[in-house]
mmCIF file of C-alpha atoms in Angstrom:
data_model
loop_
_atom_site.group_PDB
_atom_site.id
_atom_site.type_symbol
_atom_site.label_atom_id
_atom_site.label_comp_id
_atom_site.label_asym_id
_atom_site.label_seq_id
_atom_site.Cartn_x
_atom_site.Cartn_y
_atom_site.Cartn_z
ATOM 1 C CA MET A 1 236.925 -54.288 -23.522
ATOM 2 C CA VAL A 2 235.875 -51.326 -25.812
ATOM 3 C CA LYS A 3 238.254 -49.088 -27.883
ATOM 4 C CA LYS A 4 237.076 -45.968 -29.609
ATOM 5 C CA GLY A 5 233.403 -46.929 -29.107
ATOM 6 C CA LYS A 6 233.750 -50.473 -30.504
ATOM 7 C CA PRO A 7 233.525 -53.797 -28.659
ATOM 8 C CA CYS A 8 236.789 -55.920 -28.535
ATOM 9 C CA PHE A 9 234.825 -58.844 -26.992
ATOM 10 C CA LYS A 10 231.648 -60.605 -27.229
ATOM 11 C CA PHE A 11 229.567 -61.544 -24.452
ATOM 12 C CA CYS A 12 228.713 -65.004 -24.060
ATOM 13 C CA ILE A 13 226.316 -67.107 -21.956
ATOM 14 C CA ILE A 14 226.668 -71.047 -21.242
ATOM 15 C CA GLY A 15 223.318 -72.520 -19.940
ATOM 16 C CA GLU A 16 219.735 -71.565 -19.660
ATOM 17 C CA HIS A 17 219.247 -69.133 -16.856
ATOM 18 C CA LYS A 18 216.956 -66.124 -16.980
ATOM 19 C CA VAL A 19 218.730 -64.407 -14.394
ATOM 20 C CA ILE A 20 222.025 -64.587 -16.116
ATOM 21 C CA GLU A 21 220.239 -63.382 -19.459
ATOM 22 C CA ASN A 22 218.811 -60.316 -17.506
ATOM 23 C CA ALA A 23 222.108 -59.343 -16.054
ATOM 24 C CA VAL A 24 224.050 -59.422 -19.431
ATOM 25 C CA GLU A 25 221.149 -57.545 -21.137
ATOM 26 C CA ASP A 26 221.410 -54.872 -18.390
ATOM 27 C CA ILE A 27 225.182 -54.472 -18.468
ATOM 28 C CA THR A 28 225.214 -54.380 -22.219
ATOM 29 C CA SER A 29 222.943 -51.482 -22.111
ATOM 30 C CA ALA A 30 225.014 -49.720 -19.475
ATOM 31 C CA ILE A 31 228.116 -50.056 -21.541
ATOM 32 C CA ASN A 32 226.295 -48.719 -24.494
ATOM 33 C CA LYS A 33 225.399 -45.740 -22.464
ATOM 34 C CA ILE A 34 229.022 -45.128 -21.235
ATOM 35 C CA SER A 35 230.819 -45.682 -24.571
ATOM 36 C CA GLY A 36 228.488 -46.141 -27.332
ATOM 37 C CA ALA A 37 229.486 -49.676 -27.960
ATOM 38 C CA LYS A 38 226.928 -52.177 -28.981
ATOM 39 C CA PHE A 39 227.807 -55.827 -27.713
ATOM 40 C CA GLU A 40 226.710 -58.865 -29.329
ATOM 41 C CA THR A 41 225.385 -61.535 -27.034
ATOM 42 C CA LEU A 42 225.863 -65.321 -28.048
ATOM 43 C CA ARG A 43 224.842 -68.833 -26.475
ATOM 44 C CA ILE A 44 228.069 -70.927 -26.815
ATOM 45 C CA THR A 45 229.092 -74.358 -25.660
ATOM 46 C CA ALA A 46 231.649 -74.964 -22.939
ATOM 47 C CA THR A 47 234.048 -76.111 -25.714
ATOM 48 C CA GLU A 48 233.589 -73.032 -27.509
ATOM 49 C CA ALA A 49 234.228 -70.899 -24.411
ATOM 50 C CA LEU A 50 237.470 -72.810 -23.702
ATOM 51 C CA THR A 51 238.954 -72.668 -27.197
ATOM 52 C CA GLU A 52 237.756 -69.412 -29.054
ATOM 53 C CA LYS A 53 239.189 -66.023 -28.114
ATOM 54 C CA ASN A 54 237.836 -62.438 -27.189
ATOM 55 C CA LYS A 55 234.976 -63.711 -24.926
ATOM 56 C CA VAL A 56 233.510 -62.476 -21.580
ATOM 57 C CA VAL A 57 231.658 -65.705 -20.430
ATOM 58 C CA PHE A 58 228.851 -65.796 -17.942
ATOM 59 C CA THR A 59 228.139 -69.181 -16.428
ATOM 60 C CA THR A 60 227.792 -71.372 -13.390
ATOM 61 C CA PHE A 61 230.280 -74.284 -12.713
ATOM 62 C CA ASP A 62 227.448 -76.936 -13.455
ATOM 63 C CA SER A 63 226.997 -75.289 -17.029
ATOM 64 C CA CYS A 64 230.824 -75.417 -17.653
ATOM 65 C CA LYS A 65 232.086 -78.417 -15.767
ATOM 66 C CA GLU A 66 235.471 -78.035 -17.026
ATOM 67 C CA LEU A 67 235.814 -74.816 -14.844
ATOM 68 C CA LYS A 68 235.532 -76.808 -11.508
ATOM 69 C CA GLU A 69 239.070 -78.067 -12.281
ATOM 70 C CA ILE A 70 240.386 -74.897 -14.022
ATOM 71 C CA PHE A 71 239.374 -72.630 -11.481
ATOM 72 C CA HIS A 72 239.610 -75.423 -8.756
ATOM 73 C CA ASP A 73 240.710 -72.986 -5.847
ATOM 74 C CA GLU A 74 237.877 -70.638 -6.569
ATOM 75 C CA TYR A 75 235.298 -73.625 -7.058
ATOM 76 C CA ILE A 76 236.298 -74.620 -3.324
ATOM 77 C CA PHE A 77 236.176 -71.197 -1.906
ATOM 78 C CA LEU A 78 232.635 -70.422 -3.440
ATOM 79 C CA TYR A 79 231.083 -73.658 -2.651
ATOM 80 C CA GLY A 80 227.858 -73.325 -0.858
ATOM 81 C CA SER A 81 227.631 -69.649 -1.568
ATOM 82 C CA ASP A 82 226.225 -67.207 -4.054
ATOM 83 C CA GLY A 83 229.626 -65.642 -4.384
ATOM 84 C CA PHE A 84 231.353 -65.352 -7.703
ATOM 85 C CA THR A 85 234.822 -65.296 -9.371
ATOM 86 C CA VAL A 86 235.946 -63.117 -12.225
ATOM 87 C CA LYS A 87 238.980 -64.895 -13.881
ATOM 88 C CA LYS A 88 240.896 -64.521 -17.094
ATOM 89 C CA TYR A 89 241.610 -67.837 -18.864
ATOM 90 C CA LYS A 90 243.627 -67.808 -22.021
ATOM 91 C CA ASP A 91 242.070 -64.960 -23.934
ATOM 92 C CA ASN A 92 238.728 -65.072 -22.346
ATOM 93 C CA VAL A 93 237.213 -63.578 -19.179
ATOM 94 C CA PHE A 94 235.048 -65.710 -17.185
ATOM 95 C CA ILE A 95 232.211 -64.667 -14.539
ATOM 96 C CA VAL A 96 231.310 -67.849 -12.696
ATOM 97 C CA SER A 97 229.491 -68.879 -9.739
ATOM 98 C CA HIS A 98 227.823 -72.085 -8.191
ATOM 99 C CA MET A 99 224.571 -70.229 -8.307
ATOM 100 C CA PRO A 100 223.059 -68.346 -11.393
ATOM 101 C CA ARG A 101 222.179 -65.525 -9.272
ATOM 102 C CA GLY A 102 225.787 -65.303 -8.141
ATOM 103 C CA VAL A 103 226.693 -64.701 -11.861
ATOM 104 C CA TYR A 104 224.224 -61.805 -11.874
ATOM 105 C CA TYR A 105 225.964 -60.119 -8.975
ATOM 106 C CA GLY A 106 229.210 -60.893 -10.479
ATOM 107 C CA ALA A 107 228.095 -59.492 -13.872
ATOM 108 C CA PHE A 108 227.206 -55.938 -12.240
ATOM 109 C CA ASP A 109 230.257 -55.855 -9.799
ATOM 110 C CA PHE A 110 232.503 -56.609 -12.698
ATOM 111 C CA LEU A 111 231.280 -53.613 -14.629
ATOM 112 C CA GLU A 112 231.311 -51.638 -11.496
ATOM 113 C CA LYS A 113 235.011 -52.372 -10.861
ATOM 114 C CA ASN A 114 236.094 -51.891 -14.542
ATOM 115 C CA CYS A 115 233.948 -48.745 -15.586
ATOM 116 C CA ASP A 116 233.821 -47.030 -12.181
ATOM 117 C CA VAL A 117 229.907 -47.161 -12.178
ATOM 118 C CA LEU A 118 227.439 -46.679 -9.408
ATOM 119 C CA TRP A 119 224.117 -48.542 -9.428
ATOM 120 C CA THR A 120 221.421 -46.225 -8.069
ATOM 121 C CA ARG A 121 217.587 -46.309 -7.514
ATOM 122 C CA ALA A 122 216.270 -43.679 -10.042
ATOM 123 C CA LYS A 123 213.569 -43.885 -12.647
ATOM 124 C CA PRO A 124 214.211 -46.062 -15.741
ATOM 125 C CA GLY A 125 217.252 -44.990 -17.926
ATOM 126 C CA GLU A 126 218.927 -43.190 -15.052
ATOM 127 C CA GLU A 127 219.700 -45.934 -12.767
ATOM 128 C CA ILE A 128 223.378 -45.952 -13.391
ATOM 129 C CA SER A 129 226.078 -43.091 -12.497
ATOM 130 C CA TYR A 130 229.031 -43.091 -14.782
ATOM 131 C CA ILE A 131 231.746 -41.036 -16.794
ATOM 132 C CA PRO A 132 231.196 -41.407 -20.570
ATOM 133 C CA SER A 133 234.186 -42.754 -22.240
ATOM 134 C CA GLU A 134 234.791 -44.450 -25.546
ATOM 135 C CA ASN A 135 237.317 -46.587 -24.320
ATOM 136 C CA ILE A 136 236.920 -49.212 -21.278
ATOM 137 C CA VAL A 137 240.044 -51.115 -20.153
ATOM 138 C CA LEU A 138 239.690 -54.356 -18.439
ATOM 139 C CA SER A 139 241.924 -53.887 -15.496
ATOM 140 C CA VAL A 140 240.115 -55.834 -12.694
ATOM 141 C CA VAL A 141 239.568 -59.344 -13.986
ATOM 142 C CA GLU A 142 241.449 -61.776 -11.344
ATOM 143 C CA TYR A 143 239.173 -61.800 -8.061
ATOM 144 C CA SER A 144 236.778 -63.851 -6.019
ATOM 145 C CA GLU A 145 233.978 -62.536 -3.888
ATOM 146 C CA LYS A 146 231.478 -63.954 -1.386
ATOM 147 C CA SER A 147 229.523 -62.495 1.507
ATOM 148 C CA PRO A 148 229.825 -63.815 4.987
ATOM 149 C CA PHE A 149 225.967 -63.228 5.285
ATOM 150 C CA GLU A 150 223.947 -65.999 3.687
ATOM 151 C CA PHE A 151 221.033 -63.396 3.597
ATOM 152 C CA ARG A 152 221.524 -59.904 2.419
ATOM 153 C CA GLY A 153 218.329 -57.936 2.095
ATOM 154 C CA TRP A 154 215.847 -55.264 3.315
ATOM 155 C CA ASN A 155 212.226 -54.985 4.784
ATOM 156 C CA LEU A 156 210.374 -52.899 2.337
ATOM 157 C CA CYS A 157 206.709 -52.036 3.387
ATOM 158 C CA GLY A 158 206.343 -48.653 1.384
ATOM 159 C CA SER A 159 204.479 -48.184 -1.772
ATOM 160 C CA GLY A 160 206.032 -48.521 -5.180
ATOM 161 C CA VAL A 161 205.862 -46.144 -8.125
ATOM 162 C CA ASN A 162 203.384 -48.500 -10.180
ATOM 163 C CA ASP A 163 202.223 -50.939 -7.790
ATOM 164 C CA SER A 164 201.627 -50.829 -3.902
ATOM 165 C CA TYR A 165 204.227 -52.884 -2.237
ATOM 166 C CA LYS A 166 205.919 -54.121 -5.366
ATOM 167 C CA ASP A 167 208.393 -52.191 -7.104
ATOM 168 C CA LEU A 168 210.791 -53.786 -9.809
ATOM 169 C CA ASN A 169 213.154 -51.044 -10.033
ATOM 170 C CA THR A 170 213.813 -51.026 -6.325
ATOM 171 C CA VAL A 171 214.404 -54.824 -6.552
ATOM 172 C CA LYS A 172 216.857 -54.252 -9.221
ATOM 173 C CA TYR A 173 218.703 -51.560 -7.315
ATOM 174 C CA TYR A 174 219.272 -53.838 -4.410
ATOM 175 C CA SER A 175 220.082 -57.008 -6.489
ATOM 176 C CA ARG A 176 222.690 -54.902 -8.534
ATOM 177 C CA ASN A 177 224.271 -54.099 -5.255
ATOM 178 C CA LYS A 178 224.381 -57.867 -4.388
ATOM 179 C CA ASN A 179 221.231 -58.083 -2.023
ATOM 180 C CA ASN A 180 219.699 -61.568 -2.208
ATOM 181 C CA THR A 181 216.460 -61.359 -0.446
ATOM 182 C CA LYS A 182 213.722 -59.242 0.962
ATOM 183 C CA MET A 183 210.935 -59.445 3.276
ATOM 184 C CA GLU A 184 207.801 -57.417 2.176
ATOM 185 C CA ARG A 185 204.291 -57.563 3.589
ATOM 186 C CA TYR A 186 203.119 -59.066 0.314
ATOM 187 C CA GLY A 187 205.942 -61.118 -0.523
ATOM 188 C CA GLU A 188 206.976 -62.162 -4.166
ATOM 189 C CA ASP A 189 209.907 -63.855 -5.603
ATOM 190 C CA PHE A 190 212.244 -61.835 -8.198
ATOM 191 C CA GLU A 191 214.541 -64.930 -8.967
ATOM 192 C CA GLU A 192 215.054 -63.716 -12.453
ATOM 193 C CA TYR A 193 216.730 -60.532 -10.873
ATOM 194 C CA GLY A 194 218.647 -62.463 -8.190
ATOM 195 C CA ILE A 195 216.132 -61.750 -5.242
ATOM 196 C CA SER A 196 214.163 -64.311 -3.275
ATOM 197 C CA GLU A 197 211.756 -63.608 -0.451
ATOM 198 C CA PHE A 198 213.140 -64.404 3.029
ATOM 199 C CA GLY A 199 209.837 -65.363 4.637
ATOM 200 C CA LYS A 200 206.227 -65.336 3.786
ATOM 201 C CA GLY A 201 204.110 -62.498 5.109
ATOM 202 C CA ILE A 202 200.649 -63.293 6.074
ATOM 203 C CA PRO A 203 198.229 -60.473 5.600
ATOM 204 C CA PHE A 204 195.855 -60.010 8.359
ATOM 205 C CA ILE A 205 196.229 -63.440 9.888
ATOM 206 C CA HIS A 206 195.574 -61.634 13.101
ATOM 207 C CA ASN A 207 192.052 -60.745 11.962
ATOM 208 C CA PHE A 208 189.747 -62.578 14.627
ATOM 209 C CA SER A 209 186.458 -60.839 13.500
ATOM 210 C CA GLU A 210 184.722 -64.188 13.356
ATOM 211 C CA TYR A 211 185.319 -65.017 17.126
ATOM 212 C CA TYR A 212 184.133 -61.515 18.258
ATOM 213 C CA GLU A 213 180.666 -62.509 19.352
ATOM 214 C CA SER A 214 181.522 -66.105 20.837
ATOM 215 C CA ASP A 215 184.847 -65.306 22.521
ATOM 216 C CA PRO A 216 185.372 -61.510 23.349
ATOM 217 C CA ASP A 217 188.278 -62.371 25.719
ATOM 218 C CA LEU A 218 190.358 -62.784 22.633
ATOM 219 C CA PHE A 219 190.244 -59.107 22.159
ATOM 220 C CA MET A 220 191.780 -56.188 24.016
ATOM 221 C CA LYS A 221 189.078 -54.098 25.790
ATOM 222 C CA ASP A 222 188.591 -50.254 25.999
ATOM 223 C CA PRO A 223 188.368 -48.423 29.480
ATOM 224 C CA GLY A 224 184.772 -49.486 29.850
ATOM 225 C CA GLY A 225 185.485 -53.097 29.483
ATOM 226 C CA GLN A 226 183.955 -53.367 25.904
ATOM 227 C CA PRO A 227 186.208 -55.683 23.500
ATOM 228 C CA ARG A 228 187.715 -53.753 20.688
ATOM 229 C CA LYS A 229 186.850 -54.992 16.974
ATOM 230 C CA ASN A 230 189.414 -55.236 14.259
ATOM 231 C CA GLN A 231 189.341 -52.024 12.135
ATOM 232 C CA GLY A 232 190.733 -52.802 8.597
ATOM 233 C CA SER A 233 194.443 -53.851 9.182
ATOM 234 C CA PHE A 234 194.496 -52.624 12.784
ATOM 235 C CA SER A 235 193.810 -55.631 15.166
ATOM 236 C CA PHE A 236 193.227 -55.716 18.948
ATOM 237 C CA ILE A 237 194.244 -59.244 19.865
ATOM 238 C CA ASN A 238 194.720 -59.814 23.399
ATOM 239 C CA TYR A 239 198.426 -60.904 23.276
ATOM 240 C CA TYR A 240 198.022 -62.297 26.820
ATOM 241 C CA ASN A 241 195.371 -64.789 25.718
ATOM 242 C CA HIS A 242 196.825 -68.483 25.340
ATOM 243 C CA LYS A 243 193.798 -69.274 23.128
ATOM 244 C CA ALA A 244 194.612 -66.525 20.701
ATOM 245 C CA ALA A 245 198.224 -67.700 20.545
ATOM 246 C CA GLN A 246 196.680 -71.094 19.591
ATOM 247 C CA ILE A 247 194.563 -69.689 17.039
ATOM 248 C CA VAL A 248 197.422 -67.940 15.438
ATOM 249 C CA ALA A 249 199.486 -71.161 15.445
ATOM 250 C CA ASP A 250 196.566 -73.133 13.783
ATOM 251 C CA LYS A 251 196.044 -70.429 11.125
ATOM 252 C CA ILE A 252 199.783 -70.938 10.243
ATOM 253 C CA ILE A 253 199.812 -74.466 10.209
ATOM 254 C CA PHE A 254 196.748 -74.626 7.942
ATOM 255 C CA MET A 255 198.365 -72.085 5.617
ATOM 256 C CA MET A 256 201.504 -74.136 5.316
ATOM 257 C CA GLU A 257 199.689 -77.203 4.594
ATOM 258 C CA SER A 258 197.623 -75.592 1.773
ATOM 259 C CA ASP A 259 200.722 -73.994 0.047
ATOM 260 C CA GLN A 260 203.755 -76.251 -0.485
ATOM 261 C CA SER A 261 205.849 -73.418 -1.637
ATOM 262 C CA LEU A 262 205.920 -72.560 2.096
ATOM 263 C CA ILE A 263 207.608 -75.542 3.212
ATOM 264 C CA GLU A 264 211.172 -74.189 2.737
ATOM 265 C CA LYS A 265 210.450 -70.785 3.817
ATOM 266 C CA GLU A 266 211.362 -69.115 7.013
ATOM 267 C CA ILE A 267 208.431 -68.804 9.335
ATOM 268 C CA TYR A 268 208.382 -65.884 11.733
ATOM 269 C CA ILE A 269 205.818 -64.344 14.128
ATOM 270 C CA GLY A 270 206.233 -60.629 15.324
ATOM 271 C CA ILE A 271 204.352 -57.583 16.250
ATOM 272 C CA PRO A 272 205.462 -54.372 14.416
ATOM 273 C CA ASP A 273 206.584 -51.810 16.612
ATOM 274 C CA ASP A 274 204.082 -49.491 15.363
ATOM 275 C CA ASP A 275 201.770 -48.431 18.039
ATOM 276 C CA TYR A 276 198.735 -50.366 17.195
ATOM 277 C CA PHE A 277 197.361 -50.388 20.783
ATOM 278 C CA ASN A 278 196.345 -46.736 20.359
ATOM 279 C CA MET A 279 193.184 -45.915 22.201
ATOM 280 C CA GLU A 280 192.179 -42.662 22.807
ATOM 281 C CA VAL A 281 189.644 -41.579 25.592
ATOM 282 C CA ASN A 282 188.526 -37.828 26.070
ATOM 283 C CA GLY A 283 191.635 -36.890 24.104
ATOM 284 C CA LYS A 284 194.101 -38.984 26.039
ATOM 285 C CA ASN A 285 196.100 -41.593 24.594
ATOM 286 C CA LEU A 286 195.983 -44.636 26.659
ATOM 287 C CA SER A 287 199.127 -45.710 25.169
ATOM 288 C CA SER A 288 200.923 -43.152 27.144
ATOM 289 C CA LEU A 289 199.316 -43.928 30.475
ATOM 290 C CA PRO A 290 200.124 -46.595 33.076
ATOM 291 C CA PHE A 291 198.836 -50.015 32.206
ATOM 292 C CA THR A 292 197.606 -52.731 34.526
ATOM 293 C CA ALA A 293 197.717 -56.289 33.265
ATOM 294 C CA ASP A 294 195.254 -59.235 34.353
ATOM 295 C CA ASN A 295 197.960 -60.335 37.066
ATOM 296 C CA GLY A 296 197.656 -57.132 38.660
ATOM 297 C CA LYS A 297 201.206 -55.810 37.531
ATOM 298 C CA THR A 298 201.288 -52.151 36.479
ATOM 299 C CA VAL A 299 203.720 -50.933 34.062
ATOM 300 C CA TYR A 300 204.573 -47.061 33.334
ATOM 301 C CA PRO A 301 205.329 -45.410 29.876
ATOM 302 C CA ASP A 302 208.880 -44.552 31.185
ATOM 303 C CA ASP A 303 209.636 -48.209 32.000
ATOM 304 C CA GLU A 304 212.387 -49.650 29.969
ATOM 305 C CA ASN A 305 210.265 -52.480 28.665
ATOM 306 C CA TYR A 306 206.889 -50.748 28.886
#
């Protein structure tokens, strides 16, 4: 692919997909760091890809329909997934997937296998670990890969370097290593980098402050029997109150009806395992003391399901 710091191939894209463009841009930059070679990126047609020589072609099966027959076995194997194939055809190398993001994953994997690089999470300009070389030999160009997991991702609730909860460099780190989804407290799609949000976080949907005066039973109570008000992101919903559950359901339904982008999202409801029910009285943490529910049942801190 590179000989004495000079490119032996041209990188070519078939179709209009920003996610593929981003992948090619990033790997050409990486190759430049490794070898000094400056690759030219071209937009070509399917006919040019199948007849001209010395090209690495990035495309989907739909953008180059001829490949459905040329790589028929791979087409069938990858169907319905964001997996990819790296195949040699005549004098060209093709990186192909059913999905544009699959081409993205394939581009980074292609470079990883042929240049022995690692994609890391570091500050911009240092996100790749490599051994410099002015020669890069394409030794791995006949393989296909798909994950057994439809969703591959992470739960990211920390703060990024530049913006709380959203950090593009972390997104790139995960997607370059073939993760395809994420669940963040404040979700945002990064489709152009191969990442889509798994579900929709609902900030403070559990904030029932407007019901505090009219329906105090919706709230947990302190030892003196006084309902606890929400404090910022800390809520004191009475999890055992059926009306509270119905209010949560109504809020979710209203939110989905108001935002059509949520229709195809996964909907999940959960309580974080942080100890939000953390009330102290006279220096004692009530979360570490026995608790008696309304039905008279008492549970103890060392109970398995406390």
